[in-house]
Amino acid sequence: MNRYESAKEIYAQYGVDTEKALKRLAEIPISIHCWQGDDVIGFDGSQSLDGGIQTTGNYPGRARNFDQLKADIQKAFSLMPGKKRLNLHASYAILGDDKGKVDRDAYEPKHFKAWVDFAKEIGLNGLDFNPTYFGHPKMKDGLSLSSPDEETRQFWINHGIACRKIAKYFADEMHSYSLLNVWIPDGYKDIPADRLSPRLRLKDSLDKIFAHRLDGVVDAVESKVFGIGLESYTVGSNEFYQIYASKNNICCLLDNGHYHPTEVVSDKIPSLLAFSDKIALHVTRAIRWDSDHVVLLEDELKEIAKEIVRNEAYDRVLIGLDYFDASINRLAAWVIGQRSMQKALLSALLMPDKMLKDLQEKARFGKLMWVNEELKTLPFGDIWNEYLLRENLCFDWYSSIEDYERTILSKRV
Ligand code: RNT
Ligand code: ZN
């Protein structure tokens, strides 16, 4: 009997069907962020990152242009199991002759056609999109949709409207929804004199951006507690967006780096599932602050995955990754993070949920604790290896990243 067959029998003793788990895992899409490949710089002019977010490190090989980023994505994606979507930012527009002529308030689907062609070519499940409210001279005093300067605010409203049309184009072309996520860095470094007016302006801006429904576009808003240099106040706070989303029937996007250190997204998922049809995630790993470290198979990630799986919220929780590490090989960062998410989902799929819920309802908490502890030492690795085998991938993928680094990345200047 091989290791998988033996592990399958062990899980069966707990009533867990490993075949079902493997099939399901291969069907759960994960949206992978394009911005890990180039340290969130984009192609539309910005040379550095602002907006309270930061990449640290200067590992060689950052993608400098569309061709390089495409090549890196293709290589990294080829080492990732499962169903993949690609998450783009507006700053990754391919402007061609429009460079220097067309600004972010007027980007059009044609500026993303090359991305659609690429997504189709490599067989992606869909494309997701984000307006880019950072790294741009029109951010005035660090503000966009909440700016008191009407010209500035209107520019960024127009950007949001333009981006939703691009998301609609993605949905139509890819025959799959497109998640359109609005995150803005707007906030203040020090104690504000007025906390309400910026929020009222943001509310008005969002009303204008989301004025009409667009079929296939899943609109979302992403809150945050603070950013670097914006420590005292964030306009788009958690309460603000939760209420906005629920009143306007749009979706909340939860980034697990965006809360106070002891708050957990795993507990927020079921709270929101009680009220909204869909929620979206930016899965990241925050160390001491919203540091966007590479996602690893840690306890909170496993809890997040459990909340998706045991509530069968596969179509309701849209999983996306959001981290950027410039201190290690960027393709390795991509692959390790995506595989960690998949591992967390698999580990959740291998839990005897019904039995565990039953123990909770019958208040048999000692037994619940015992079973949960037993589950931790079951031969998870054998099931994971079987999954990789079925996906035509191997456990030892790192040498192929090293080859790519030697032959391609190290030549970039
Ligand atoms: C910033 C947010 C936001 C960005 C990306 C690039 O704190 O998490 O989602 O990371 O849009
Ligand atoms: Zn995020």
Tab-separated table of C-alpha atoms and ligand atoms in Angstrom:
chain	number	residue	atom	x	y	z
A	1	MET	CA	0.000	0.000	0.000
A	2	ASN	CA	1.438	3.397	-0.891
A	3	ARG	CA	1.515	6.311	1.503
A	4	TYR	CA	-1.576	7.953	0.060
A	5	GLU	CA	-3.636	4.769	0.331
A	6	SER	CA	-2.587	4.322	3.908
A	7	ALA	CA	-3.309	7.971	4.790
A	8	LYS	CA	-6.681	7.672	3.093
A	9	GLU	CA	-7.588	4.825	5.436
A	10	ILE	CA	-6.510	6.765	8.486
A	11	TYR	CA	-8.668	9.731	7.517
A	12	ALA	CA	-11.561	7.396	6.740
A	13	GLN	CA	-11.530	6.321	10.387
A	14	TYR	CA	-12.608	9.875	11.183
A	15	GLY	CA	-15.219	9.797	8.449
A	16	VAL	CA	-13.155	12.027	6.159
A	17	ASP	CA	-13.250	11.290	2.428
A	18	THR	CA	-9.836	12.291	1.067
A	19	GLU	CA	-10.934	11.818	-2.550
A	20	LYS	CA	-13.687	14.339	-2.090
A	21	ALA	CA	-11.271	16.729	-0.398
A	22	LEU	CA	-8.764	16.498	-3.262
A	23	LYS	CA	-11.419	17.111	-5.888
A	24	ARG	CA	-12.828	20.068	-4.042
A	25	LEU	CA	-9.409	21.635	-3.461
A	26	ALA	CA	-8.638	21.623	-7.170
A	27	GLU	CA	-11.832	23.619	-7.772
A	28	ILE	CA	-11.366	26.476	-5.293
A	29	PRO	CA	-10.017	29.473	-7.180
A	30	ILE	CA	-7.305	31.611	-5.649
A	31	SER	CA	-6.691	35.052	-7.045
A	32	ILE	CA	-2.992	35.742	-7.209
A	33	HIS	CA	-1.785	39.315	-7.074
A	34	CYS	CA	0.405	40.502	-9.939
A	35	TRP	CA	2.193	43.011	-7.697
A	36	GLN	CA	4.477	40.532	-5.918
A	37	GLY	CA	6.529	40.434	-9.132
A	38	ASP	CA	7.618	44.061	-9.267
A	39	ASP	CA	7.331	45.402	-5.710
A	40	VAL	CA	3.980	47.126	-6.448
A	41	ILE	CA	5.505	49.617	-8.894
A	42	GLY	CA	3.363	49.072	-11.997
A	43	PHE	CA	3.957	50.345	-15.511
A	44	ASP	CA	2.252	53.703	-15.600
A	45	GLY	CA	4.994	55.949	-14.402
A	46	SER	CA	5.512	55.576	-10.684
A	47	GLN	CA	9.037	54.790	-9.591
A	48	SER	CA	8.375	54.344	-5.915
A	49	LEU	CA	5.668	53.186	-3.570
A	50	ASP	CA	3.638	55.461	-1.301
A	51	GLY	CA	0.194	55.446	0.317
A	52	GLY	CA	1.290	53.997	3.624
A	53	ILE	CA	2.421	50.684	2.158
A	54	GLN	CA	5.997	49.584	1.673
A	55	THR	CA	8.077	46.815	0.216
A	56	THR	CA	11.393	46.151	1.863
A	57	GLY	CA	14.433	44.457	0.388
A	58	ASN	CA	16.197	44.731	-2.940
A	59	TYR	CA	16.630	41.177	-4.088
A	60	PRO	CA	17.785	41.204	-7.711
A	61	GLY	CA	15.469	40.336	-10.590
A	62	ARG	CA	12.428	42.570	-10.147
A	63	ALA	CA	10.251	42.596	-13.267
A	64	ARG	CA	10.699	45.937	-15.029
A	65	ASN	CA	8.149	45.695	-17.801
A	66	PHE	CA	5.121	43.794	-19.057
A	67	ASP	CA	7.088	41.077	-20.827
A	68	GLN	CA	9.188	40.358	-17.777
A	69	LEU	CA	6.228	40.359	-15.423
A	70	LYS	CA	4.303	38.060	-17.761
A	71	ALA	CA	7.203	35.654	-17.981
A	72	ASP	CA	7.570	35.598	-14.193
A	73	ILE	CA	3.858	35.073	-13.647
A	74	GLN	CA	3.797	32.260	-16.170
A	75	LYS	CA	6.765	30.562	-14.530
A	76	ALA	CA	5.455	31.010	-10.975
A	77	PHE	CA	1.925	29.923	-11.910
A	78	SER	CA	3.287	26.776	-13.522
A	79	LEU	CA	4.467	25.706	-10.060
A	80	MET	CA	1.172	26.401	-8.313
A	81	PRO	CA	-1.502	23.727	-8.000
A	82	GLY	CA	-5.209	24.431	-8.336
A	83	LYS	CA	-7.422	26.935	-10.049
A	84	LYS	CA	-5.807	30.310	-10.551
A	85	ARG	CA	-7.076	33.818	-11.168
A	86	LEU	CA	-4.897	36.888	-11.659
A	87	ASN	CA	-5.426	40.068	-9.680
A	88	LEU	CA	-4.319	43.260	-11.435
A	89	HIS	CA	-3.994	46.879	-10.395
A	90	ALA	CA	-4.842	49.777	-12.698
A	91	SER	CA	-1.197	50.847	-12.540
A	92	TYR	CA	-0.388	47.789	-14.676
A	93	ALA	CA	-2.088	49.306	-17.728
A	94	ILE	CA	-0.318	48.691	-21.014
A	95	LEU	CA	-0.596	52.222	-22.377
A	96	GLY	CA	1.470	51.947	-25.564
A	97	ASP	CA	1.110	55.138	-27.581
A	98	ASP	CA	-1.192	56.580	-24.926
A	99	LYS	CA	1.657	56.782	-22.427
A	100	GLY	CA	1.916	60.338	-21.169
A	101	LYS	CA	-1.379	61.228	-22.884
A	102	VAL	CA	-3.996	59.202	-21.064
A	103	ASP	CA	-4.173	59.424	-17.293
A	104	ARG	CA	-5.741	57.055	-14.759
A	105	ASP	CA	-9.118	58.802	-14.935
A	106	ALA	CA	-9.442	57.689	-18.550
A	107	TYR	CA	-7.986	54.198	-18.709
A	108	GLU	CA	-9.974	51.917	-20.970
A	109	PRO	CA	-10.393	48.193	-21.516
A	110	LYS	CA	-8.033	48.415	-24.494
A	111	HIS	CA	-5.190	49.233	-22.109
A	112	PHE	CA	-5.712	45.797	-20.557
A	113	LYS	CA	-6.352	43.749	-23.671
A	114	ALA	CA	-2.846	42.307	-23.584
A	115	TRP	CA	-3.524	41.064	-20.052
A	116	VAL	CA	-6.736	39.394	-21.187
A	117	ASP	CA	-4.902	37.710	-24.060
A	118	PHE	CA	-2.287	36.488	-21.607
A	119	ALA	CA	-4.892	35.260	-19.101
A	120	LYS	CA	-6.599	33.273	-21.833
A	121	GLU	CA	-3.327	31.935	-23.157
A	122	ILE	CA	-2.330	30.478	-19.805
A	123	GLY	CA	-5.836	29.280	-19.025
A	124	LEU	CA	-6.717	31.394	-16.014
A	125	ASN	CA	-10.069	31.115	-14.302
A	126	GLY	CA	-10.643	34.879	-14.257
A	127	LEU	CA	-9.218	38.342	-13.786
A	128	ASP	CA	-9.763	40.602	-10.778
A	129	PHE	CA	-9.094	44.310	-10.637
A	130	ASN	CA	-8.153	47.179	-8.356
A	131	PRO	CA	-8.205	50.906	-9.017
A	132	THR	CA	-4.805	52.290	-7.985
A	133	TYR	CA	-5.104	55.082	-5.464
A	134	PHE	CA	-1.402	55.490	-4.758
A	135	GLY	CA	1.875	56.134	-6.552
A	136	HIS	CA	0.466	59.031	-8.545
A	137	PRO	CA	0.944	62.851	-8.549
A	138	LYS	CA	-2.807	63.455	-8.363
A	139	MET	CA	-2.911	62.119	-4.802
A	140	LYS	CA	-3.136	65.491	-3.066
A	141	ASP	CA	-1.747	65.647	0.464
A	142	GLY	CA	-2.053	61.878	0.515
A	143	LEU	CA	-5.793	61.985	-0.198
A	144	SER	CA	-7.863	60.715	-3.104
A	145	LEU	CA	-11.592	59.937	-2.784
A	146	SER	CA	-11.808	61.887	0.468
A	147	SER	CA	-9.916	64.944	-0.730
A	148	PRO	CA	-11.414	68.356	0.081
A	149	ASP	CA	-10.060	69.513	-3.276
A	150	GLU	CA	-12.943	68.883	-5.659
A	151	GLU	CA	-10.797	68.555	-8.757
A	152	THR	CA	-8.658	65.920	-7.083
A	153	ARG	CA	-11.654	64.048	-5.743
A	154	GLN	CA	-13.364	64.104	-9.145
A	155	PHE	CA	-10.229	62.758	-10.841
A	156	TRP	CA	-10.222	59.773	-8.493
A	157	ILE	CA	-13.970	59.222	-8.805
A	158	ASN	CA	-13.450	59.072	-12.562
A	159	HIS	CA	-10.648	56.590	-12.004
A	160	GLY	CA	-12.998	54.354	-10.039
A	161	ILE	CA	-15.670	54.571	-12.724
A	162	ALA	CA	-13.115	53.822	-15.459
A	163	CYS	CA	-11.835	50.820	-13.507
A	164	ARG	CA	-15.269	49.304	-13.059
A	165	LYS	CA	-15.687	49.338	-16.836
A	166	ILE	CA	-12.406	47.520	-17.150
A	167	ALA	CA	-13.561	44.939	-14.589
A	168	LYS	CA	-16.737	44.494	-16.614
A	169	TYR	CA	-14.605	43.881	-19.690
A	170	PHE	CA	-12.620	41.261	-17.767
A	171	ALA	CA	-15.827	39.533	-16.667
A	172	ASP	CA	-17.193	39.453	-20.207
A	173	GLU	CA	-13.977	38.233	-21.772
A	174	MET	CA	-13.128	35.632	-19.149
A	175	HIS	CA	-16.710	34.401	-18.637
A	176	SER	CA	-16.191	34.697	-14.920
A	177	TYR	CA	-16.968	37.454	-12.422
A	178	SER	CA	-14.353	40.113	-11.783
A	179	LEU	CA	-13.772	41.339	-8.244
A	180	LEU	CA	-13.340	45.121	-8.269
A	181	ASN	CA	-11.756	46.129	-4.990
A	182	VAL	CA	-11.418	49.702	-3.800
A	183	TRP	CA	-8.686	50.407	-1.305
A	184	ILE	CA	-7.534	53.960	-0.644
A	185	PRO	CA	-4.718	55.027	1.664
A	186	ASP	CA	-6.412	58.305	2.663
A	187	GLY	CA	-5.676	59.262	6.237
A	188	TYR	CA	-3.671	61.468	8.572
A	189	LYS	CA	-0.377	61.061	10.337
A	190	ASP	CA	-1.466	63.033	13.347
A	191	ILE	CA	-4.599	63.775	15.283
A	192	PRO	CA	-7.230	65.102	12.876
A	193	ALA	CA	-9.327	68.173	13.537
A	194	ASP	CA	-12.239	66.654	11.651
A	195	ARG	CA	-12.884	62.939	11.361
A	196	LEU	CA	-16.323	63.137	9.818
A	197	SER	CA	-15.978	65.355	6.741
A	198	PRO	CA	-13.409	63.126	4.990
A	199	ARG	CA	-15.721	60.140	5.543
A	200	LEU	CA	-18.724	61.998	4.155
A	201	ARG	CA	-16.693	62.892	1.087
A	202	LEU	CA	-15.562	59.272	0.716
A	203	LYS	CA	-19.176	58.132	0.998
A	204	ASP	CA	-20.228	60.534	-1.715
A	205	SER	CA	-17.339	59.430	-3.948
A	206	LEU	CA	-18.253	55.766	-3.531
A	207	ASP	CA	-21.903	56.514	-4.307
A	208	LYS	CA	-20.767	58.030	-7.593
A	209	ILE	CA	-18.401	55.179	-8.449
A	210	PHE	CA	-20.931	52.451	-7.637
A	211	ALA	CA	-23.956	54.310	-9.014
A	212	HIS	CA	-24.897	51.573	-11.478
A	213	ARG	CA	-24.718	47.813	-11.165
A	214	LEU	CA	-22.496	46.122	-13.705
A	215	ASP	CA	-23.214	42.499	-14.472
A	216	GLY	CA	-20.325	40.243	-13.658
A	217	VAL	CA	-18.547	42.820	-11.507
A	218	VAL	CA	-18.346	42.036	-7.808
A	219	ASP	CA	-17.684	45.366	-6.108
A	220	ALA	CA	-15.755	45.418	-2.868
A	221	VAL	CA	-14.311	47.903	-0.377
A	222	GLU	CA	-11.220	47.194	1.720
A	223	SER	CA	-10.793	48.823	5.115
A	224	LYS	CA	-7.634	49.379	7.069
A	225	VAL	CA	-6.693	50.413	10.563
A	226	PHE	CA	-3.593	52.478	9.754
A	227	GLY	CA	-0.740	52.926	7.286
A	228	ILE	CA	2.867	54.021	7.642
A	229	GLY	CA	2.868	57.791	7.998
A	230	LEU	CA	-0.906	57.647	8.486
A	231	GLU	CA	-0.923	56.342	12.008
A	232	SER	CA	-3.647	58.445	13.573
A	233	TYR	CA	-6.583	58.184	11.231
A	234	THR	CA	-7.760	56.164	8.239
A	235	VAL	CA	-10.794	57.468	6.390
A	236	GLY	CA	-11.820	54.012	5.131
A	237	SER	CA	-12.096	52.333	8.498
A	238	ASN	CA	-13.645	48.949	9.198
A	239	GLU	CA	-16.956	50.306	10.557
A	240	PHE	CA	-17.236	52.817	7.740
A	241	TYR	CA	-16.928	50.201	5.023
A	242	GLN	CA	-18.922	47.489	6.742
A	243	ILE	CA	-21.901	49.764	7.002
A	244	TYR	CA	-21.351	51.197	3.543
A	245	ALA	CA	-21.141	47.710	2.036
A	246	SER	CA	-24.190	46.428	3.820
A	247	LYS	CA	-26.349	49.460	2.961
A	248	ASN	CA	-25.297	49.390	-0.664
A	249	ASN	CA	-25.282	45.658	-1.122
A	250	ILE	CA	-21.656	45.415	-2.066
A	251	CYS	CA	-18.943	43.265	-0.647
A	252	CYS	CA	-16.447	43.810	2.173
A	253	LEU	CA	-12.890	42.788	1.487
A	254	LEU	CA	-11.038	41.679	4.597
A	255	ASP	CA	-7.260	41.938	4.539
A	256	ASN	CA	-5.917	40.119	7.566
A	257	GLY	CA	-3.120	42.677	7.946
A	258	HIS	CA	-5.601	45.488	8.434
A	259	TYR	CA	-6.879	44.983	11.960
A	260	HIS	CA	-5.711	45.404	15.507
A	261	PRO	CA	-3.230	42.662	16.434
A	262	THR	CA	-5.609	40.496	18.448
A	263	GLU	CA	-8.527	40.779	16.024
A	264	VAL	CA	-8.813	37.825	13.679
A	265	VAL	CA	-10.313	37.641	10.215
A	266	SER	CA	-11.306	34.016	10.812
A	267	ASP	CA	-13.907	35.278	13.271
A	268	LYS	CA	-15.056	38.079	10.985
A	269	ILE	CA	-15.793	35.711	8.084
A	270	PRO	CA	-18.778	33.969	9.728
A	271	SER	CA	-20.017	37.278	11.142
A	272	LEU	CA	-20.238	38.685	7.653
A	273	LEU	CA	-21.545	35.454	6.137
A	274	ALA	CA	-24.555	35.845	8.416
A	275	PHE	CA	-25.495	38.986	6.507
A	276	SER	CA	-23.886	39.186	3.102
A	277	ASP	CA	-23.923	36.922	0.129
A	278	LYS	CA	-20.259	37.411	-0.691
A	279	ILE	CA	-17.104	38.551	1.025
A	280	ALA	CA	-13.581	38.837	-0.315
A	281	LEU	CA	-10.220	38.233	1.302
A	282	HIS	CA	-6.716	39.579	0.963
A	283	VAL	CA	-4.705	36.893	2.610
A	284	THR	CA	-1.408	38.170	3.917
A	285	ARG	CA	0.905	37.719	6.905
A	286	ALA	CA	1.388	40.702	9.149
A	287	ILE	CA	4.374	40.753	11.448
A	288	ARG	CA	4.001	43.474	14.083
A	289	TRP	CA	2.344	45.709	11.491
A	290	ASP	CA	0.729	45.294	8.072
A	291	SER	CA	4.078	44.094	6.795
A	292	ASP	CA	2.729	41.918	3.966
A	293	HIS	CA	5.099	39.021	4.562
A	294	VAL	CA	4.720	35.898	2.419
A	295	VAL	CA	1.750	33.785	3.515
A	296	LEU	CA	2.783	30.658	5.435
A	297	LEU	CA	0.829	27.724	6.811
A	298	GLU	CA	0.129	29.223	10.211
A	299	ASP	CA	-2.664	28.780	12.714
A	300	GLU	CA	-4.723	31.812	11.720
A	301	LEU	CA	-4.478	30.883	8.047
A	302	LYS	CA	-5.813	27.438	8.928
A	303	GLU	CA	-8.667	29.024	10.880
A	304	ILE	CA	-9.529	31.258	7.918
A	305	ALA	CA	-9.610	28.223	5.637
A	306	LYS	CA	-11.797	26.317	8.113
A	307	GLU	CA	-14.379	29.093	8.090
A	308	ILE	CA	-14.609	28.887	4.322
A	309	VAL	CA	-14.744	25.108	4.156
A	310	ARG	CA	-16.969	24.155	7.058
A	311	ASN	CA	-19.535	26.737	6.014
A	312	GLU	CA	-19.318	25.521	2.425
A	313	ALA	CA	-18.774	29.129	1.444
A	314	TYR	CA	-16.681	28.246	-1.605
A	315	ASP	CA	-18.570	30.613	-3.893
A	316	ARG	CA	-19.196	33.201	-1.222
A	317	VAL	CA	-15.689	33.868	0.018
A	318	LEU	CA	-13.481	35.100	-2.802
A	319	ILE	CA	-9.922	34.271	-1.881
A	320	GLY	CA	-7.138	36.574	-2.983
A	321	LEU	CA	-3.536	36.930	-1.881
A	322	ASP	CA	-1.893	40.231	-0.988
A	323	TYR	CA	1.732	40.350	0.082
A	324	PHE	CA	4.945	41.705	-1.336
A	325	ASP	CA	8.373	40.621	-0.276
A	326	ALA	CA	11.320	42.185	-2.100
A	327	SER	CA	13.952	40.504	0.046
A	328	ILE	CA	13.779	37.014	-1.477
A	329	ASN	CA	13.294	35.539	-4.920
A	330	ARG	CA	9.927	36.997	-5.915
A	331	LEU	CA	8.736	33.881	-7.714
A	332	ALA	CA	9.515	31.807	-4.652
A	333	ALA	CA	7.473	34.275	-2.595
A	334	TRP	CA	4.530	33.862	-4.961
A	335	VAL	CA	4.642	30.076	-5.011
A	336	ILE	CA	5.204	29.580	-1.284
A	337	GLY	CA	2.293	31.875	-0.454
A	338	GLN	CA	-0.110	30.286	-2.916
A	339	ARG	CA	0.833	26.781	-1.851
A	340	SER	CA	0.389	27.765	1.797
A	341	MET	CA	-3.153	28.918	1.048
A	342	GLN	CA	-3.854	25.656	-0.745
A	343	LYS	CA	-2.405	23.653	2.130
A	344	ALA	CA	-4.607	25.516	4.599
A	345	LEU	CA	-7.656	24.763	2.467
A	346	LEU	CA	-6.691	21.113	2.185
A	347	SER	CA	-6.171	20.836	5.902
A	348	ALA	CA	-9.652	22.319	6.429
A	349	LEU	CA	-11.132	19.945	3.841
A	350	LEU	CA	-9.685	17.028	5.801
A	351	MET	CA	-11.609	17.809	8.968
A	352	PRO	CA	-14.627	15.818	10.128
A	353	ASP	CA	-16.736	18.973	10.345
A	354	LYS	CA	-20.026	17.317	11.118
A	355	MET	CA	-18.603	15.352	13.999
A	356	LEU	CA	-16.869	18.426	15.408
A	357	LYS	CA	-19.966	20.616	15.171
A	358	ASP	CA	-21.952	17.912	16.850
A	359	LEU	CA	-19.547	17.747	19.758
A	360	GLN	CA	-19.847	21.510	20.150
A	361	GLU	CA	-23.641	21.436	20.108
A	362	LYS	CA	-23.723	18.657	22.655
A	363	ALA	CA	-21.268	20.642	24.785
A	364	ARG	CA	-18.759	17.773	24.746
A	365	PHE	CA	-15.861	20.182	24.816
A	366	GLY	CA	-13.269	17.807	26.249
A	367	LYS	CA	-13.817	15.349	23.442
A	368	LEU	CA	-13.844	18.175	20.890
A	369	MET	CA	-10.454	19.287	22.160
A	370	TRP	CA	-9.130	15.727	22.018
A	371	VAL	CA	-10.278	15.096	18.437
A	372	ASN	CA	-8.899	18.450	17.293
A	373	GLU	CA	-5.541	17.570	18.785
A	374	GLU	CA	-5.543	14.107	17.195
A	375	LEU	CA	-6.288	15.646	13.786
A	376	LYS	CA	-3.124	17.699	13.981
A	377	THR	CA	-0.877	14.655	13.699
A	378	LEU	CA	-2.708	12.797	10.932
A	379	PRO	CA	-0.637	12.187	7.759
A	380	PHE	CA	-1.613	15.428	6.053
A	381	GLY	CA	1.646	15.533	4.077
A	382	ASP	CA	0.792	12.313	2.253
A	383	ILE	CA	-2.499	13.747	1.043
A	384	TRP	CA	-0.791	16.974	0.009
A	385	ASN	CA	1.816	15.039	-1.989
A	386	GLU	CA	-0.936	13.074	-3.698
A	387	TYR	CA	-2.586	16.359	-4.635
A	388	LEU	CA	0.635	17.650	-6.185
A	389	LEU	CA	1.046	14.405	-8.072
A	390	ARG	CA	-2.453	14.709	-9.527
A	391	GLU	CA	-1.736	18.304	-10.476
A	392	ASN	CA	1.435	17.133	-12.240
A	393	LEU	CA	3.594	19.060	-9.830
A	394	CYS	CA	6.296	18.004	-7.474
A	395	PHE	CA	7.200	18.745	-3.931
A	396	ASP	CA	10.719	19.833	-4.879
A	397	TRP	CA	10.129	22.814	-7.132
A	398	TYR	CA	12.816	25.080	-5.779
A	399	SER	CA	15.575	23.981	-8.133
A	400	SER	CA	13.485	25.134	-11.052
A	401	ILE	CA	13.219	28.590	-9.451
A	402	GLU	CA	16.988	28.569	-9.001
A	403	ASP	CA	17.469	27.776	-12.690
A	404	TYR	CA	15.138	30.607	-13.634
A	405	GLU	CA	17.039	32.946	-11.366
A	406	ARG	CA	20.365	31.921	-12.873
A	407	THR	CA	19.280	32.125	-16.486
A	408	ILE	CA	16.764	34.992	-16.434
A	409	LEU	CA	16.410	37.041	-13.270
A	410	SER	CA	20.112	37.557	-12.630
A	411	LYS	CA	20.515	39.105	-16.106
A	412	ARG	CA	18.040	41.887	-15.396
A	413	VAL	CA	19.398	45.319	-14.493
B	1	RNT	C1	-2.862	48.040	1.347
B	1	RNT	C2	-3.908	47.102	0.875
B	1	RNT	C3	-4.050	46.963	-0.599
B	1	RNT	C4	-2.721	46.869	-1.325
B	1	RNT	C5	-2.814	46.413	-2.748
B	1	RNT	C6	-1.581	46.690	-3.508
B	1	RNT	O1	-2.635	47.980	2.692
B	1	RNT	O2	-3.726	45.854	1.459
B	1	RNT	O3	-4.862	45.900	-0.883
B	1	RNT	O4	-1.850	45.999	-0.674
B	1	RNT	O5	-3.940	46.896	-3.332
B	2	ZN	ZN	-4.980	44.298	0.790
